[in-house]
CSV table of C-alpha atoms and ligand atoms in Angstrom, one decimal:
chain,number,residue,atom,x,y,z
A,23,UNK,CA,77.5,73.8,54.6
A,24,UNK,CA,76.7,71.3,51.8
A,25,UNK,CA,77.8,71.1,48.4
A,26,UNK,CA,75.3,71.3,45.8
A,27,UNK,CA,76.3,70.7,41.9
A,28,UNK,CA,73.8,71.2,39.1
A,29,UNK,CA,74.0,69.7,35.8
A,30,UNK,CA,72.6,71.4,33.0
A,31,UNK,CA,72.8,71.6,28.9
A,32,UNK,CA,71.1,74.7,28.1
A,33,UNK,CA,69.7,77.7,29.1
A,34,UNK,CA,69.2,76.7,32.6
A,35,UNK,CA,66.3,78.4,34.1
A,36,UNK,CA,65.8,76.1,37.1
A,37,UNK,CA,69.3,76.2,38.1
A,38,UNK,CA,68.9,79.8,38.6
A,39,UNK,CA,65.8,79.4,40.3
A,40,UNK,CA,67.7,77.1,42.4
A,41,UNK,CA,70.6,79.2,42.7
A,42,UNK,CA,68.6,82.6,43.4
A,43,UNK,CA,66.5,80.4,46.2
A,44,UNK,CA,69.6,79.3,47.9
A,45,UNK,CA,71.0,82.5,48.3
A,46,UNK,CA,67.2,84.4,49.2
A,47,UNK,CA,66.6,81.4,51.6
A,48,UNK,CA,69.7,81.5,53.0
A,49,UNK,CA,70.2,77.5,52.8
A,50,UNK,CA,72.8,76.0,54.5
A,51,UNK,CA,74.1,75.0,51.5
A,52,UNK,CA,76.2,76.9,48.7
A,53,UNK,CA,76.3,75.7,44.7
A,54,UNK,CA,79.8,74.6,44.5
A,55,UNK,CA,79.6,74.1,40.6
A,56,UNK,CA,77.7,74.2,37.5
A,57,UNK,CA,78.8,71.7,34.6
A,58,UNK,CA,77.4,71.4,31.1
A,59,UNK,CA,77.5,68.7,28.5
A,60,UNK,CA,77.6,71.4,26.0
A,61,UNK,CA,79.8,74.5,25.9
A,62,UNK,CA,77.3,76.6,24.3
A,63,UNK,CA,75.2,76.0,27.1
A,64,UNK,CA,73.8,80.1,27.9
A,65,UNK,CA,73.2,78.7,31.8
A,66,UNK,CA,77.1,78.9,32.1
A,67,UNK,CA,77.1,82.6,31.9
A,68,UNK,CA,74.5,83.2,34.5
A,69,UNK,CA,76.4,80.8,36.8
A,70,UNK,CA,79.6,82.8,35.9
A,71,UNK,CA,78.4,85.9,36.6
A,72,UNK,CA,77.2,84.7,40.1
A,73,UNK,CA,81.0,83.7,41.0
A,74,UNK,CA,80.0,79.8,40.7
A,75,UNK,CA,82.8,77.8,39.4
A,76,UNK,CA,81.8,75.9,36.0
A,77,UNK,CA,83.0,73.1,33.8
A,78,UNK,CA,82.2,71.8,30.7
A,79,UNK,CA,82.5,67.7,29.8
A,80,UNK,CA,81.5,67.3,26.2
A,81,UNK,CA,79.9,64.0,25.5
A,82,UNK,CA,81.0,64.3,22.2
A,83,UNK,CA,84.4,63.8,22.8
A,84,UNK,CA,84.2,60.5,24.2
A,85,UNK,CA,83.4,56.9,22.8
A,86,UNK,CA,81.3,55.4,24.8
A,87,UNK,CA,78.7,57.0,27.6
A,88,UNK,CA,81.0,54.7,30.2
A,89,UNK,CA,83.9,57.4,29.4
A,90,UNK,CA,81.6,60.0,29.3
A,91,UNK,CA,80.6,59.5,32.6
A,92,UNK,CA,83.9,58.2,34.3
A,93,UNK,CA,84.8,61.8,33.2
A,94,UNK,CA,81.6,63.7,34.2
A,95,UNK,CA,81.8,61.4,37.7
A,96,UNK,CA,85.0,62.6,38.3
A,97,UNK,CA,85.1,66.5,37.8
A,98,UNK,CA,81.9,66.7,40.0
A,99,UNK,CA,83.6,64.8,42.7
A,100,UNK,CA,85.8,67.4,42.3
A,101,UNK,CA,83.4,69.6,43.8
A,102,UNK,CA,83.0,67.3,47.3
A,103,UNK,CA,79.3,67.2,45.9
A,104,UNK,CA,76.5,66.6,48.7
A,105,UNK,CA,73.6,67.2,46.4
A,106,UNK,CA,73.4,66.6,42.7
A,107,UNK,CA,70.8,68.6,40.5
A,108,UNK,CA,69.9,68.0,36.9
A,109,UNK,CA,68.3,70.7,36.0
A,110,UNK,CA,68.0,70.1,32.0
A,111,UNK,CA,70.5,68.1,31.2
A,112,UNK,CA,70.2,65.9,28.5
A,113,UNK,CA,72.2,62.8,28.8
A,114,UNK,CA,71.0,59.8,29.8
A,115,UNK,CA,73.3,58.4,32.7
A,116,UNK,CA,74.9,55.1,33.0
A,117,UNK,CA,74.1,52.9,35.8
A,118,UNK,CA,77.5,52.5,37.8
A,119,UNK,CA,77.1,56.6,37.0
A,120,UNK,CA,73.7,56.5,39.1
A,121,UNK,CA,74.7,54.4,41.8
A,122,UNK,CA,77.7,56.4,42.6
A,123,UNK,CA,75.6,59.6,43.7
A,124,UNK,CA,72.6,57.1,44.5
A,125,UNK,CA,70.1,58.9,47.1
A,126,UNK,CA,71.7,62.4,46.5
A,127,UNK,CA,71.0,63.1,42.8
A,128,UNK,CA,67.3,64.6,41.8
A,129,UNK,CA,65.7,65.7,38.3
A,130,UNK,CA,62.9,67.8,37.2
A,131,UNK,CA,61.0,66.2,34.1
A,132,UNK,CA,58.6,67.9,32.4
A,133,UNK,CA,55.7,65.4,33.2
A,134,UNK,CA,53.7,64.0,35.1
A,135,UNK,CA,55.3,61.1,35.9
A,136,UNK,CA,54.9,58.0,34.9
A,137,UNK,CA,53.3,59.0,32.7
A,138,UNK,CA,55.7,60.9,29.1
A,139,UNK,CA,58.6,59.7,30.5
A,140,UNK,CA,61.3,60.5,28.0
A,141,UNK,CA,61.6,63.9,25.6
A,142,UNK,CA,59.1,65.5,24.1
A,143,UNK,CA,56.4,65.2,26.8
A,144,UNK,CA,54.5,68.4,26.2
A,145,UNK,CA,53.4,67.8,22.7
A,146,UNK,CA,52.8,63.9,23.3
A,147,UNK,CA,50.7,65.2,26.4
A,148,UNK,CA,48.7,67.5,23.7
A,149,UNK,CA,48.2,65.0,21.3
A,150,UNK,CA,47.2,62.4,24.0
A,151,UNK,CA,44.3,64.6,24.8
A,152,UNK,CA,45.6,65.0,28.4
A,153,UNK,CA,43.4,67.8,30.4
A,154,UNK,CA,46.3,68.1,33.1
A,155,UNK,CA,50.0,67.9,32.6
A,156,UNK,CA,52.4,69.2,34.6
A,157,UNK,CA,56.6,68.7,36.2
A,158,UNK,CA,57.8,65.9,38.8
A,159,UNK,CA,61.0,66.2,40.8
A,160,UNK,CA,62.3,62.8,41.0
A,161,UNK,CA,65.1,60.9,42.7
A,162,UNK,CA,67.5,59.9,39.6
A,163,UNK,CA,68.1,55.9,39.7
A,164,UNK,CA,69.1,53.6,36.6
A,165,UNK,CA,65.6,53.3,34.8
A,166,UNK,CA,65.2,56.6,33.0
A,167,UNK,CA,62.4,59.0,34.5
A,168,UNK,CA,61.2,56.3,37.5
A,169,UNK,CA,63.0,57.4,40.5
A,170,UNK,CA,61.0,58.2,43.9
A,171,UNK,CA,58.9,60.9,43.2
A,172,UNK,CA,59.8,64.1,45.6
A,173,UNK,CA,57.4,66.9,44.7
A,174,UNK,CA,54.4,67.3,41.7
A,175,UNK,CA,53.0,70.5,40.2
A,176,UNK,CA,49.7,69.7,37.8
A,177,UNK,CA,48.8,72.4,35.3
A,178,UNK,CA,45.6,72.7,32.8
A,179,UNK,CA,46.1,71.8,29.6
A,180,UNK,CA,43.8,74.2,27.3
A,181,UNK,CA,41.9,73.7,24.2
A,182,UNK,CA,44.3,75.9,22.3
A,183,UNK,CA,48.0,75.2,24.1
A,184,UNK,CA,50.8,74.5,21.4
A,185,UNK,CA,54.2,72.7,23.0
A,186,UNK,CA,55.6,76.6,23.2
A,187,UNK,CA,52.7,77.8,25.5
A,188,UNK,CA,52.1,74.4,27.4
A,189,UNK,CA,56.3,74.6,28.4
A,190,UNK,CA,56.1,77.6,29.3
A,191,UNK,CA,53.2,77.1,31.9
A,192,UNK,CA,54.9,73.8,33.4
A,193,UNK,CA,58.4,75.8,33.8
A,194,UNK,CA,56.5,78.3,35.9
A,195,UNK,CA,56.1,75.4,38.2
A,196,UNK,CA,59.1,73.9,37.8
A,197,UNK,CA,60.6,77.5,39.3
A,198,UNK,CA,58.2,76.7,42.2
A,199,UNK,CA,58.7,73.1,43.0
A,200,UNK,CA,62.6,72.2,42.1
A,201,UNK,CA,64.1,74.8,44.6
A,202,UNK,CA,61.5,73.9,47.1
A,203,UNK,CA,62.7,69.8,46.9
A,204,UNK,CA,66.4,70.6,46.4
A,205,UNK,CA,65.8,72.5,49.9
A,206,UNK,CA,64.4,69.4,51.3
A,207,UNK,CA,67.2,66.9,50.3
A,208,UNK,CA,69.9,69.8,51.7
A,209,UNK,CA,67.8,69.9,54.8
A,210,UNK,CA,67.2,66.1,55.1
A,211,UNK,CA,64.5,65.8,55.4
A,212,UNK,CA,63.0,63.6,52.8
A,213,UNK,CA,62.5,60.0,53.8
A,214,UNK,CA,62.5,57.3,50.8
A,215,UNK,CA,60.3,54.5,51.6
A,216,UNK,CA,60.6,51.9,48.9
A,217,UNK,CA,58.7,54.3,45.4
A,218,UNK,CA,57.3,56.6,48.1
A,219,UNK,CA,59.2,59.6,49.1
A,220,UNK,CA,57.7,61.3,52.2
A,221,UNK,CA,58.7,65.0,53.3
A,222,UNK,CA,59.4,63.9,57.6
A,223,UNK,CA,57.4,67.7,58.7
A,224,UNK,CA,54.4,67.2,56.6
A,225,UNK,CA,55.4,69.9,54.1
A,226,UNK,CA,53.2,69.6,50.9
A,227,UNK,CA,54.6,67.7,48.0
A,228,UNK,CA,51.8,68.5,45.6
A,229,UNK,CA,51.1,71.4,43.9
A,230,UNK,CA,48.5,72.9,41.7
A,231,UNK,CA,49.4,75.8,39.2
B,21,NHR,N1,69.7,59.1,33.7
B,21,NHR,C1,69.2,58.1,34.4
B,21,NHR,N2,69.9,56.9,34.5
B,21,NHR,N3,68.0,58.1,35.0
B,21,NHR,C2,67.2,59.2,34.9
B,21,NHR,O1,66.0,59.2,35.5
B,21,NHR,C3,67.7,60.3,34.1
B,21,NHR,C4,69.0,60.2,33.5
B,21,NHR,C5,69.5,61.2,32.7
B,21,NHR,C6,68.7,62.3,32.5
B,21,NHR,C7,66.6,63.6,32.6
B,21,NHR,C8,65.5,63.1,31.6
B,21,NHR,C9,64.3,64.1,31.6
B,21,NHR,O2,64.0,64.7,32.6
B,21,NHR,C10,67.4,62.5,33.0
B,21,NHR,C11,66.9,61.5,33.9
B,21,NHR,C12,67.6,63.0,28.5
B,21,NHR,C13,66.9,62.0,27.7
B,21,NHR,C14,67.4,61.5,26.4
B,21,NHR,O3,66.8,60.8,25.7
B,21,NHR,C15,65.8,61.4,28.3
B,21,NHR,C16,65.4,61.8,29.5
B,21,NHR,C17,66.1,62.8,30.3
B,21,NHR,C18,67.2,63.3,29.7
B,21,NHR,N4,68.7,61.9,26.0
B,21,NHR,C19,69.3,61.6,24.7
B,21,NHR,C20,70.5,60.6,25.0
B,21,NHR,O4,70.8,59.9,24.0
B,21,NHR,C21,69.9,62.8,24.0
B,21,NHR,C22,68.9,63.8,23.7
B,21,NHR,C23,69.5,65.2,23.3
B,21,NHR,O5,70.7,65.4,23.4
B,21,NHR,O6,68.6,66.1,23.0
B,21,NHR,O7,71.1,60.6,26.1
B,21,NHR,O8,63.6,64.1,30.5
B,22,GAR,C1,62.8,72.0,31.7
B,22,GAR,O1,61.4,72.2,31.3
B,22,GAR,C2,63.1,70.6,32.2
B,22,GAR,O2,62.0,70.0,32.8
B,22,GAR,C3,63.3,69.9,30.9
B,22,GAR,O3,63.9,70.9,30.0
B,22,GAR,C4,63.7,72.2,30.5
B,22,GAR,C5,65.0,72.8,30.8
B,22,GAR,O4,64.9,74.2,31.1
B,22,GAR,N1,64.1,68.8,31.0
B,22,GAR,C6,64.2,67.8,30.2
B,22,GAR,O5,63.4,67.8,29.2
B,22,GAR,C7,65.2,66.8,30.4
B,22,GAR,N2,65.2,65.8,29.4
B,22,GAR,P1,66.0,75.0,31.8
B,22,GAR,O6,67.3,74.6,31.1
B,22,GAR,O7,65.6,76.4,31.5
B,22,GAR,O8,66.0,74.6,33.2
């Protein structure tokens, strides 16, 4: 059984995707623990009210993001962690942060990466003109948003999308594809060859919504 803890800062849709997967796919895995930079965070309560154990580490009561994350690293390992998820959370990590969990930590960013790394992908995808867009599950290492990529999903992006209605059609993905890698890297069987991540039975790591 292996330990999965997801990070999150908000409402935390993919966690319970990933969450409601791992229970309906019977994973041999359980989700030892939810934590959230930010109390207010309305993904705690789900996780509550599934009996998951949660824990809050406010950034803003540290100094530096080194204390921040000597804190966050060490509540998790709390949690004997085998696989870590960010699943929204906000925070850029530190490096010595990264390297501790290095090859067992994945995010979902709302792009398709590399290209929008960074916040605020959807609208700079709209005002780029781009006709696709879409979410990439990615290995976390020290350079923000340019881990190994895992999984892709590509969506259209119509004449008429605003940021609200674009988000909303990449998250539907997001539902499909972050369980679906999360599975993998429980499973093992994801194989990191240098940028390139290869799924070892063939499964599909692209996706078209
Ligand atoms: N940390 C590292 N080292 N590497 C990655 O690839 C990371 C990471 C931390 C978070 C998620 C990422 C995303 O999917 C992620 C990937 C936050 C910011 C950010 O600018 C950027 C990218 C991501 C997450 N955060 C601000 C900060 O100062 C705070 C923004 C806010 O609170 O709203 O940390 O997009
Ligand atoms: C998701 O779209 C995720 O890709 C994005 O925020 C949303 C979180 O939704 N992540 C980032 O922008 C990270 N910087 P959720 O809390 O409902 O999962």
């Amino acid at each position: 059984m292996k330990n999965i803890v997801i990070l999150i800062s908000g409402r935390g849709s993919n966690m319970e995707a990933i969450v409601d997967a791992c229970g309906r796919e019977q994973w041999p895995a359980r989700i030892a623990a939810v934590v959230s930079n930010k109390a207010t965070a309305s993904g705690l309560q789900f996780a509550a009210s599934k009996g998951i154990a949660t824990a809050v580490v406010d950034h803003k009561q540290f100094d530096t993001r080194e204390a921040f994350d000597a804190e966050l690293a060490r509540i998790i390992e709390g949690f004997a962690p085998d696989v870590i998820v960010l699943a929204g959370f906000m925070r850029i990590l530190t490096e010595a942060f990264v390297q501790q969990f290095d090859g067992r930590m994945l995010n979902v960013h709302p792009s398709l990466l590399p290209a929008f790394p960074g916040l605020h992908t959807h609208q700079r995808a709209i005002d780029a003109g781009c006709k696709l867009a879409g979410a990439t599950v990615h290995f976390v290492t020290p350079a923000l948003d340019h881990g190994p990529i895992v999984a892709q999903a590509a969506v259209p992006v119509l004449p008429d999308d605003t940021e609200a209605v674009l988000s909303a059609r990449v998250l539907q993905q997001e539902h499909l594809i972050y369980p679906r890698a999360v599975r993998w890297l429980v499973e093992g069987t994801l194989k990191i060859d240098g940028h390139r991540v290869l799924h070892t039975e063939g499964d599909t790591q692209l996706f078209l919504g």
